GROMACS .gro file of C-alpha atoms in nm:
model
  336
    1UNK     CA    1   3.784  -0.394   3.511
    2UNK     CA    2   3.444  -0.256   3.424
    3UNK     CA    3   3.506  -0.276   3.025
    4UNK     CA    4   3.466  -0.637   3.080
    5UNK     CA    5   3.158  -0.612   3.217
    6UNK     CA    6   2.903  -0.673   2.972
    7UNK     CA    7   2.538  -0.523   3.155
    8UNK     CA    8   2.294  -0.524   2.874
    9UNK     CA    9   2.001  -0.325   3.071
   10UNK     CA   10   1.973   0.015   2.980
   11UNK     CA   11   1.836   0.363   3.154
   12UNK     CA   12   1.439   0.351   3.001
   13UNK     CA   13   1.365   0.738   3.010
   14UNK     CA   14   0.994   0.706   2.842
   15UNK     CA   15   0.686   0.899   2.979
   16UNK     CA   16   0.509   0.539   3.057
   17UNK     CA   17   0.443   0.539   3.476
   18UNK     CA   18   0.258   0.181   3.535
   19UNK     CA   19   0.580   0.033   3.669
   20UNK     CA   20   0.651   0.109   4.019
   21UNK     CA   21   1.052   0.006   3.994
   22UNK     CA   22   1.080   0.123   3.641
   23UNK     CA   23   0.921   0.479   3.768
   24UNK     CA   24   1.154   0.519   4.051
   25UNK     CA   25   1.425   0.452   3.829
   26UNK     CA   26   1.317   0.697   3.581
   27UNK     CA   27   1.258   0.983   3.867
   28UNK     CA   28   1.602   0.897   3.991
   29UNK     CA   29   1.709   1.047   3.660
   30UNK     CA   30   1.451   1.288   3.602
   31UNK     CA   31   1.530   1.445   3.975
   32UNK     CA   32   1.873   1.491   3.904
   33UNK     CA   33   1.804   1.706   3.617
   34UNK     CA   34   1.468   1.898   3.764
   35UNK     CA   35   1.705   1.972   4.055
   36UNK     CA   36   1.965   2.142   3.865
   37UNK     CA   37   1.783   2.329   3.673
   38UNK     CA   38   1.520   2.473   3.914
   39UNK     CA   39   1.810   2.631   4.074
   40UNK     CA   40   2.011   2.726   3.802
   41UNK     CA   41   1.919   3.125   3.756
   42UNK     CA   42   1.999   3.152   4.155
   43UNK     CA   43   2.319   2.899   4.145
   44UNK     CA   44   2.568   3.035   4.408
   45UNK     CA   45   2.369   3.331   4.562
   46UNK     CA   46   2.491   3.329   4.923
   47UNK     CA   47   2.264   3.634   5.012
   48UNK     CA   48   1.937   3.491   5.060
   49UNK     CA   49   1.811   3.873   5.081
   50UNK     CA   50   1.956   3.921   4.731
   51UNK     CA   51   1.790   3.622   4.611
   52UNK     CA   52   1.471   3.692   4.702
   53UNK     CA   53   1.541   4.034   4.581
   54UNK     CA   54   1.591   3.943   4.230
   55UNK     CA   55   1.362   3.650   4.172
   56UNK     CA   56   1.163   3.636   4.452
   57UNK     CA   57   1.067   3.269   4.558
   58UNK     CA   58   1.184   3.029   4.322
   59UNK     CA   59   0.914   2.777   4.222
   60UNK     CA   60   0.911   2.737   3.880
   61UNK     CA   61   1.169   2.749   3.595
   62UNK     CA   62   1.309   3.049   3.573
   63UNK     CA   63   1.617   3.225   3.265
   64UNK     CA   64   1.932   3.376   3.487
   65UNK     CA   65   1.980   3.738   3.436
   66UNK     CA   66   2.340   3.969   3.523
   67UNK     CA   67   2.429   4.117   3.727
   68UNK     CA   68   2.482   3.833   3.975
   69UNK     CA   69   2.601   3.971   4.332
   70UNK     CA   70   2.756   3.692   4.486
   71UNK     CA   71   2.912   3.601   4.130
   72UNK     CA   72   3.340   3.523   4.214
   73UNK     CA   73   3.414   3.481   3.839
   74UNK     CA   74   3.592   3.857   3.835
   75UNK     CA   75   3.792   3.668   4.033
   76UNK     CA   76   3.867   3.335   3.847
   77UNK     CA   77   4.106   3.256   3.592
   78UNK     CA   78   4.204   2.950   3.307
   79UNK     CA   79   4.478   2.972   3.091
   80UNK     CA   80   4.535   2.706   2.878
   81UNK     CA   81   4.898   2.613   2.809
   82UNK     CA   82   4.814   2.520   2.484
   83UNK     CA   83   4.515   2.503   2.209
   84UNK     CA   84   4.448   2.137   2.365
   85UNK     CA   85   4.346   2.259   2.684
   86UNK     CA   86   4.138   2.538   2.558
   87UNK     CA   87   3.782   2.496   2.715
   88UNK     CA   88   3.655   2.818   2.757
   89UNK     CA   89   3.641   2.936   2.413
   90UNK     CA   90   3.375   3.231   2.341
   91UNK     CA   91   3.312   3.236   2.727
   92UNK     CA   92   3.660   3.344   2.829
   93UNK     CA   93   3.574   3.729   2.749
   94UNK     CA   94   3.340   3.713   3.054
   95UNK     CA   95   3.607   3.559   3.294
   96UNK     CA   96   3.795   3.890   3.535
   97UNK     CA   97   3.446   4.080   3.564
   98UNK     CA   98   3.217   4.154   3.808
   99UNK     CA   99   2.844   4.064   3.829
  100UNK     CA  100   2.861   3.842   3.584
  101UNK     CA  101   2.607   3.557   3.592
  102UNK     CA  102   2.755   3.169   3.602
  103UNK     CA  103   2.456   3.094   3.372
  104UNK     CA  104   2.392   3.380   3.197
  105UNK     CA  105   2.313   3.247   2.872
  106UNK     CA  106   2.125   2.917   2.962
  107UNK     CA  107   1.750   2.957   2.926
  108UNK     CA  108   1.477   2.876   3.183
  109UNK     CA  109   1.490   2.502   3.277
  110UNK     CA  110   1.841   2.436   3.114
  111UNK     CA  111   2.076   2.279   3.311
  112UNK     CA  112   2.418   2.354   3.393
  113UNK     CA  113   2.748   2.241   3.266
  114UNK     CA  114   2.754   1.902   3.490
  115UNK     CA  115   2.414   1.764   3.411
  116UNK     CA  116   2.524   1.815   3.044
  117UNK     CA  117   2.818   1.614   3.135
  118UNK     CA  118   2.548   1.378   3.277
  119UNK     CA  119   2.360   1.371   2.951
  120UNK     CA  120   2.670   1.284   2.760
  121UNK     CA  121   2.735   0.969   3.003
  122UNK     CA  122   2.353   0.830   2.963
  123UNK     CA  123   2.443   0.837   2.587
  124UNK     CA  124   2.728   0.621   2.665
  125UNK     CA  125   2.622   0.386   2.909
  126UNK     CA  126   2.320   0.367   2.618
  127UNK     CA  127   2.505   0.325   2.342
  128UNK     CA  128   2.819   0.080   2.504
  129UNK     CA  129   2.538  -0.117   2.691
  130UNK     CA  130   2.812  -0.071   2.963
  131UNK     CA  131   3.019   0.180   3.159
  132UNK     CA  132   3.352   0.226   2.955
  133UNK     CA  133   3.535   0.473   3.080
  134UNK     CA  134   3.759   0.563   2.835
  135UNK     CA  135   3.460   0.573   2.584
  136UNK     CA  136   3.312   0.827   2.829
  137UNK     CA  137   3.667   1.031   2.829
  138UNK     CA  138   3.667   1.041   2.485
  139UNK     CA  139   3.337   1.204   2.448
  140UNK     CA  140   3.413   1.463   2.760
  141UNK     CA  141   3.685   1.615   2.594
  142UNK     CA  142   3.538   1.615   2.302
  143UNK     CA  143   3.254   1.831   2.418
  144UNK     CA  144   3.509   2.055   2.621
  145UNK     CA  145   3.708   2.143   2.383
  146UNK     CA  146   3.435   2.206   2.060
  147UNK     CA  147   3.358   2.578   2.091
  148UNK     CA  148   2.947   2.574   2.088
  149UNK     CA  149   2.852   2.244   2.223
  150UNK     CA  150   2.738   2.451   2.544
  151UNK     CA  151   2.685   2.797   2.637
  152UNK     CA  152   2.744   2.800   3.042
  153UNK     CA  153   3.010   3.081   3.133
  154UNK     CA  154   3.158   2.915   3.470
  155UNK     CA  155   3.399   2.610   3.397
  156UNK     CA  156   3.423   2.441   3.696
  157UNK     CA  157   3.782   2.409   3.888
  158UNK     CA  158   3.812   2.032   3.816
  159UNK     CA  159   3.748   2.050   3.436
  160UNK     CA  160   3.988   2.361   3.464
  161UNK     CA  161   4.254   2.129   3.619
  162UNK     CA  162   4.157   1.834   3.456
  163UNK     CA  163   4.246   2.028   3.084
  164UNK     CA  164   4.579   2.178   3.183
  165UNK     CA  165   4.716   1.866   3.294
  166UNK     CA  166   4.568   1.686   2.938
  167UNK     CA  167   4.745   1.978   2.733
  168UNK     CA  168   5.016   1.904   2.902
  169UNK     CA  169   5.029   1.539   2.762
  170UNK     CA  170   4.875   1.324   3.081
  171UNK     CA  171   4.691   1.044   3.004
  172UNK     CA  172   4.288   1.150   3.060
  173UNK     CA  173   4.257   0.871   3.293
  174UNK     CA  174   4.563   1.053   3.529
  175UNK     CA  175   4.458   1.406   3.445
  176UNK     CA  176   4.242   1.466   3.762
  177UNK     CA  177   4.315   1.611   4.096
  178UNK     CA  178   4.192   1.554   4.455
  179UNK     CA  179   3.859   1.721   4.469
  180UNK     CA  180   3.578   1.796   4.781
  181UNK     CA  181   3.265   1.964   4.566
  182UNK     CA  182   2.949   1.792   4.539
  183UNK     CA  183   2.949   1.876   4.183
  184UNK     CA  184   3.130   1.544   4.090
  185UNK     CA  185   2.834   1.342   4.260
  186UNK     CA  186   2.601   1.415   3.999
  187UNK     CA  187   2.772   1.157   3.726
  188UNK     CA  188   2.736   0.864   3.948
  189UNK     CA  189   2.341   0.862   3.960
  190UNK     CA  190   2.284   0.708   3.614
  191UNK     CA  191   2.568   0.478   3.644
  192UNK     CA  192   2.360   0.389   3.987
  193UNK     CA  193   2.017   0.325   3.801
  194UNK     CA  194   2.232   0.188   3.499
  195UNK     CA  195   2.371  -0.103   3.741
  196UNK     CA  196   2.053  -0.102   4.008
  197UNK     CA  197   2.059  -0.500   4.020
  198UNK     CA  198   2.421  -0.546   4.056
  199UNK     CA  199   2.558  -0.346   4.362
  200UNK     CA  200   2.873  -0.467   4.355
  201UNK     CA  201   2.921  -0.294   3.974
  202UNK     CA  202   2.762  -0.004   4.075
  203UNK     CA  203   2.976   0.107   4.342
  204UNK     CA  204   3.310  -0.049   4.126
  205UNK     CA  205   3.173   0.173   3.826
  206UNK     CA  206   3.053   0.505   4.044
  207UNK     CA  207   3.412   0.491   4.152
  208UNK     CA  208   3.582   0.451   3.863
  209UNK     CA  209   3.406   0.738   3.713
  210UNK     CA  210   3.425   0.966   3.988
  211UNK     CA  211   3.801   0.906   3.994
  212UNK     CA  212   3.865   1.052   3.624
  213UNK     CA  213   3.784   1.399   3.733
  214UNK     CA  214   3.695   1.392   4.146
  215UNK     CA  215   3.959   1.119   4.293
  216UNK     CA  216   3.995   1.155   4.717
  217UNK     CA  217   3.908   1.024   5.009
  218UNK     CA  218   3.622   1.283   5.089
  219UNK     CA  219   3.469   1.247   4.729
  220UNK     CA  220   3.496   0.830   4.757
  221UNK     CA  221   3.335   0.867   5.139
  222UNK     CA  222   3.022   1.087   5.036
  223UNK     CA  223   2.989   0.873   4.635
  224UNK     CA  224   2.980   0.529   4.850
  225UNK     CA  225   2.693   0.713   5.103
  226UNK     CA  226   2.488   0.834   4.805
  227UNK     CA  227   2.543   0.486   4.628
  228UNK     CA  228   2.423   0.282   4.902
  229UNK     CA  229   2.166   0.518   4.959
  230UNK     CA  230   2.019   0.483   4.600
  231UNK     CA  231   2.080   0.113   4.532
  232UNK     CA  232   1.877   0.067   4.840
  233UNK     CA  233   1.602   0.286   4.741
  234UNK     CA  234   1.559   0.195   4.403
  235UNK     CA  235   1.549  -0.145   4.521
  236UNK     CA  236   1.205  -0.088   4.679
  237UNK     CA  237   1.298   0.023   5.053
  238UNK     CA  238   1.131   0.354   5.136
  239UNK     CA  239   1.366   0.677   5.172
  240UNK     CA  240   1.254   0.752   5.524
  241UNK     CA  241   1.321   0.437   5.634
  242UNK     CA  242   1.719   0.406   5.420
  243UNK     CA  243   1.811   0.767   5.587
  244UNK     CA  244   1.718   0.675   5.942
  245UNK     CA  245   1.884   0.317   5.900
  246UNK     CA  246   2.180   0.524   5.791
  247UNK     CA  247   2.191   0.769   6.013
  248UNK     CA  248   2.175   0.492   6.296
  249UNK     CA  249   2.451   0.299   6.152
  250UNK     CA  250   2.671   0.620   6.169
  251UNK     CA  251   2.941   0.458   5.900
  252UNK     CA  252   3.065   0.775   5.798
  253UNK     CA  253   3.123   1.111   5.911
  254UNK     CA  254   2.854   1.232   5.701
  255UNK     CA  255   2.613   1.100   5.906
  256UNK     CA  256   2.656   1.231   6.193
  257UNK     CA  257   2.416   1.510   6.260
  258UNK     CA  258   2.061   1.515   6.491
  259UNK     CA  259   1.888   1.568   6.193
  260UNK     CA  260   1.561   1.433   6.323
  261UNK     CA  261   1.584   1.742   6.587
  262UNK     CA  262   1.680   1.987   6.310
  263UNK     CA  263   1.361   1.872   6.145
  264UNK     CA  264   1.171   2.128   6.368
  265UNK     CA  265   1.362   2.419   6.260
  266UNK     CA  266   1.343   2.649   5.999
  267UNK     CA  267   1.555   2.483   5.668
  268UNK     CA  268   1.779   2.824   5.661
  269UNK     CA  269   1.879   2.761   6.028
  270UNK     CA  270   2.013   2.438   5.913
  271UNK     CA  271   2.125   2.490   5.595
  272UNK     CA  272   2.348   2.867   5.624
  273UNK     CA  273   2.333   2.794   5.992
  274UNK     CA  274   2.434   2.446   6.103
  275UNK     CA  275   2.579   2.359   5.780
  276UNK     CA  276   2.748   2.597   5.525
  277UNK     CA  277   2.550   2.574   5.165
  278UNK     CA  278   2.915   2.629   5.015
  279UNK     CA  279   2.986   2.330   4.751
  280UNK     CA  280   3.216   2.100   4.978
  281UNK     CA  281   3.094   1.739   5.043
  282UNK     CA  282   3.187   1.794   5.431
  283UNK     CA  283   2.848   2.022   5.461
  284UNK     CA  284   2.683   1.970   5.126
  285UNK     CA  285   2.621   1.564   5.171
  286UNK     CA  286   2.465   1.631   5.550
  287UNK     CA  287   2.251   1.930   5.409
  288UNK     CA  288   2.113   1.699   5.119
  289UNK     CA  289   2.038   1.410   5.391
  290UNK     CA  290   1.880   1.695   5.618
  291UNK     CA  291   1.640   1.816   5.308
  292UNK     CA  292   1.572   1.453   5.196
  293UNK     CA  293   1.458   1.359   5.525
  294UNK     CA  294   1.211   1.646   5.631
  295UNK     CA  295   1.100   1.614   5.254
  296UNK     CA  296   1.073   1.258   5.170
  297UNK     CA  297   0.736   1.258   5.070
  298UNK     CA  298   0.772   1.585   4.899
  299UNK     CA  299   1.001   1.681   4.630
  300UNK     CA  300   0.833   1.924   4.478
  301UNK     CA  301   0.892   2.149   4.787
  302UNK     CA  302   1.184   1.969   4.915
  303UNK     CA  303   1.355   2.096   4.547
  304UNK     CA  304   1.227   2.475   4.605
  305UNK     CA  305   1.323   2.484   4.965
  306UNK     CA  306   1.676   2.399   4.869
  307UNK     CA  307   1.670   2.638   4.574
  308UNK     CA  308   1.609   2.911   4.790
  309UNK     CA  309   1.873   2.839   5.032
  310UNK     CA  310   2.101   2.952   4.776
  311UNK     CA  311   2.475   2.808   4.733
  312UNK     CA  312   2.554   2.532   4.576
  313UNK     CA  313   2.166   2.527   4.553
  314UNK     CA  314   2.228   2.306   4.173
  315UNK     CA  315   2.465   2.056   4.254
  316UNK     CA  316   2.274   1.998   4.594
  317UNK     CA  317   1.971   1.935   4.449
  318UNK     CA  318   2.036   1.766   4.207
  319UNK     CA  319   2.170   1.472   4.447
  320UNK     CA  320   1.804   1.576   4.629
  321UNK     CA  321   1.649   1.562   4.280
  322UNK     CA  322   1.765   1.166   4.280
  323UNK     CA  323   1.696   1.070   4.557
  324UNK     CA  324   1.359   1.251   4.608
  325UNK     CA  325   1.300   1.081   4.290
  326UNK     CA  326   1.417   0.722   4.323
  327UNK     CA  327   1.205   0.769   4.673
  328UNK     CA  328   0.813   0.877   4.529
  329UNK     CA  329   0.841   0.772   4.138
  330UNK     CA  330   0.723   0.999   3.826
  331UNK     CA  331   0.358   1.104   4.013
  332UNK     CA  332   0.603   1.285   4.265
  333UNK     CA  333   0.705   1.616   4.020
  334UNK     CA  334   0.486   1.802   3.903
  335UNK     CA  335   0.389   1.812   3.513
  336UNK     CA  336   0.510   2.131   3.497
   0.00000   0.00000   0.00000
């Protein structure tokens, strides 16, 4: 449906900052990258003691370094049941030992493996002057299955998934399998800004991308909140003022938390408390409204608080990043 679609506006990513919509849009973008990769070195530290242990407080860009304590990948596994579903390449020597680091090899302010992903869907909603999905499938596997065109260590489940069903001969577009991790949010922000000022083919193409690699009811719940959320935004409404409307109108699950009361409390208490910082959308989603809320006239620290709080500390904020962004424009990051 969407490859008939033919939206000719494209995602402007230049320095210039006189435009009030054009800036939002920009931070949108620019937020979901800052995000990720302010909390890449300390991506999936559950021990905040360890975290502060080994970095200290995160507030700048900072290069990952093993061991990692909390790091499961000892514990992970891919094999590929053929050469066409080989993704891990020169990384799979690291996979079955401990205290290795996700990262380990990305330098300071590099993003992870999903924002990369992200990257390679800006070039194609760029270069197509629309969302085509299969044009976006195309270049995925491409850049999964190239030894060298990354260097993260972790491969997420649902590209792990994803590739053993393609080796096996599914179709790409039928290759993915019910998902629940915030991770799979990040791709629909630039479709979002791509398709601002037409709703309806934002939310038709957010879906329709989420589904090649995140499809389920959880994942389509939490990608229509953080659509809504972000059309309405970037179309001029202020973020305090979208999250409380939201959080009156109670239309999903996801909503429902006192977050105005948990305002008052420390952020850990919330976040590692209240709600687990784990990756799934059920607690993720509500911590990323909680943050956005108590900082929605500050990203800078809204983005180091939720680095610190460790977990799923990337993914998270880089849905933050966006909407922190999309909220207060370029002038709200620092140059740094």
């Amino acid at each position: 449906m969407m490859r008939a679609v033919e939206e000719t506006a494209k995602v402007q990513l230049d320095r210039s900052r006189f435009n009030p919509l054009s800036s939002r849009c920009r931070a949108a973008i620019y937020g979901l990258f800052i995000g990720d990769a302010l909390a890449m070195p300390v991506h999936w530290y559950y021990n905040r003691s360890a975290l502060l242990q080994d970095y200290g407080l995160v507030t700048d860009y900072l290069a990952p370094r093993n061991p990692h304590p909390d790091s499961i990948l000892w514990r992970s596994s891919y094999q590929p049941p053929n050469e066409k579903g080989e993704i891990l390449h020169e990384q799979a020597q690291y996979w079955g030992r401990r205290g290795i680091h996700y990262h380990q090899f990305l330098k300071a302010g590099e993003n992870t493996l999903n924002l990369k992903l992200c990257a390679l869907l800006i070039e194609s909603l760029n270069q197509k002057g629309r969302y085509d999905a299969d044009d976006y499938l195309q270049r995925y596997v491409d850049f999964m299955t190239t030894p060298g065109r990354h260097r993260d260590t972790y491969i997420e489940e649902c590209h792990r998934n994803f590739f053993s069903r393609y080796a096996r001969g599914v179709p790409p577009r039928k290759c993915a399998t019910e998902e629940k991790h915030i991770g799979g949010l990040v791709g629909i922000v630039p479709i979002v800004v791509f398709y601002r000022n037409h709703p309806e083919l934002a939310r038709q193409a957010a879906w329709e991308h989420l589904s090649l690699t995140h499809p389920g009811i959880k994942m389509k719940t939490a990608a229509s909140l953080v659509t809504d959320l972000l059309l309405e935004v970037l179309g001029g409404k202020p973020l305090r003022a979208a999250l409380l409307e939201g959080f009156a109108r109670q239309e999903s699950s996801y909503w429902g938390h006192p977050f105005e009361k948990w305002r008052e409390e420390p952020d850990e208490t919330v976040v590692g408390g209240r709600l687990s910082p784990a990756c799934y959308v059920e607690d993720a989603i509500p911590a990323v409204l909680y943050l956005a809320l108590k900082y929605h006239q500050d990203a800078e620290n809204g983005l180091i608080a939720n680095t610190n709080l460790g977990g799923d500390n990337a993914h998270r904020g880089a849905v933050l990043g966006a909407l922190l962004g999309a909220g207060n424009g370029m002038e709200a990051f620092p140059d740094r």
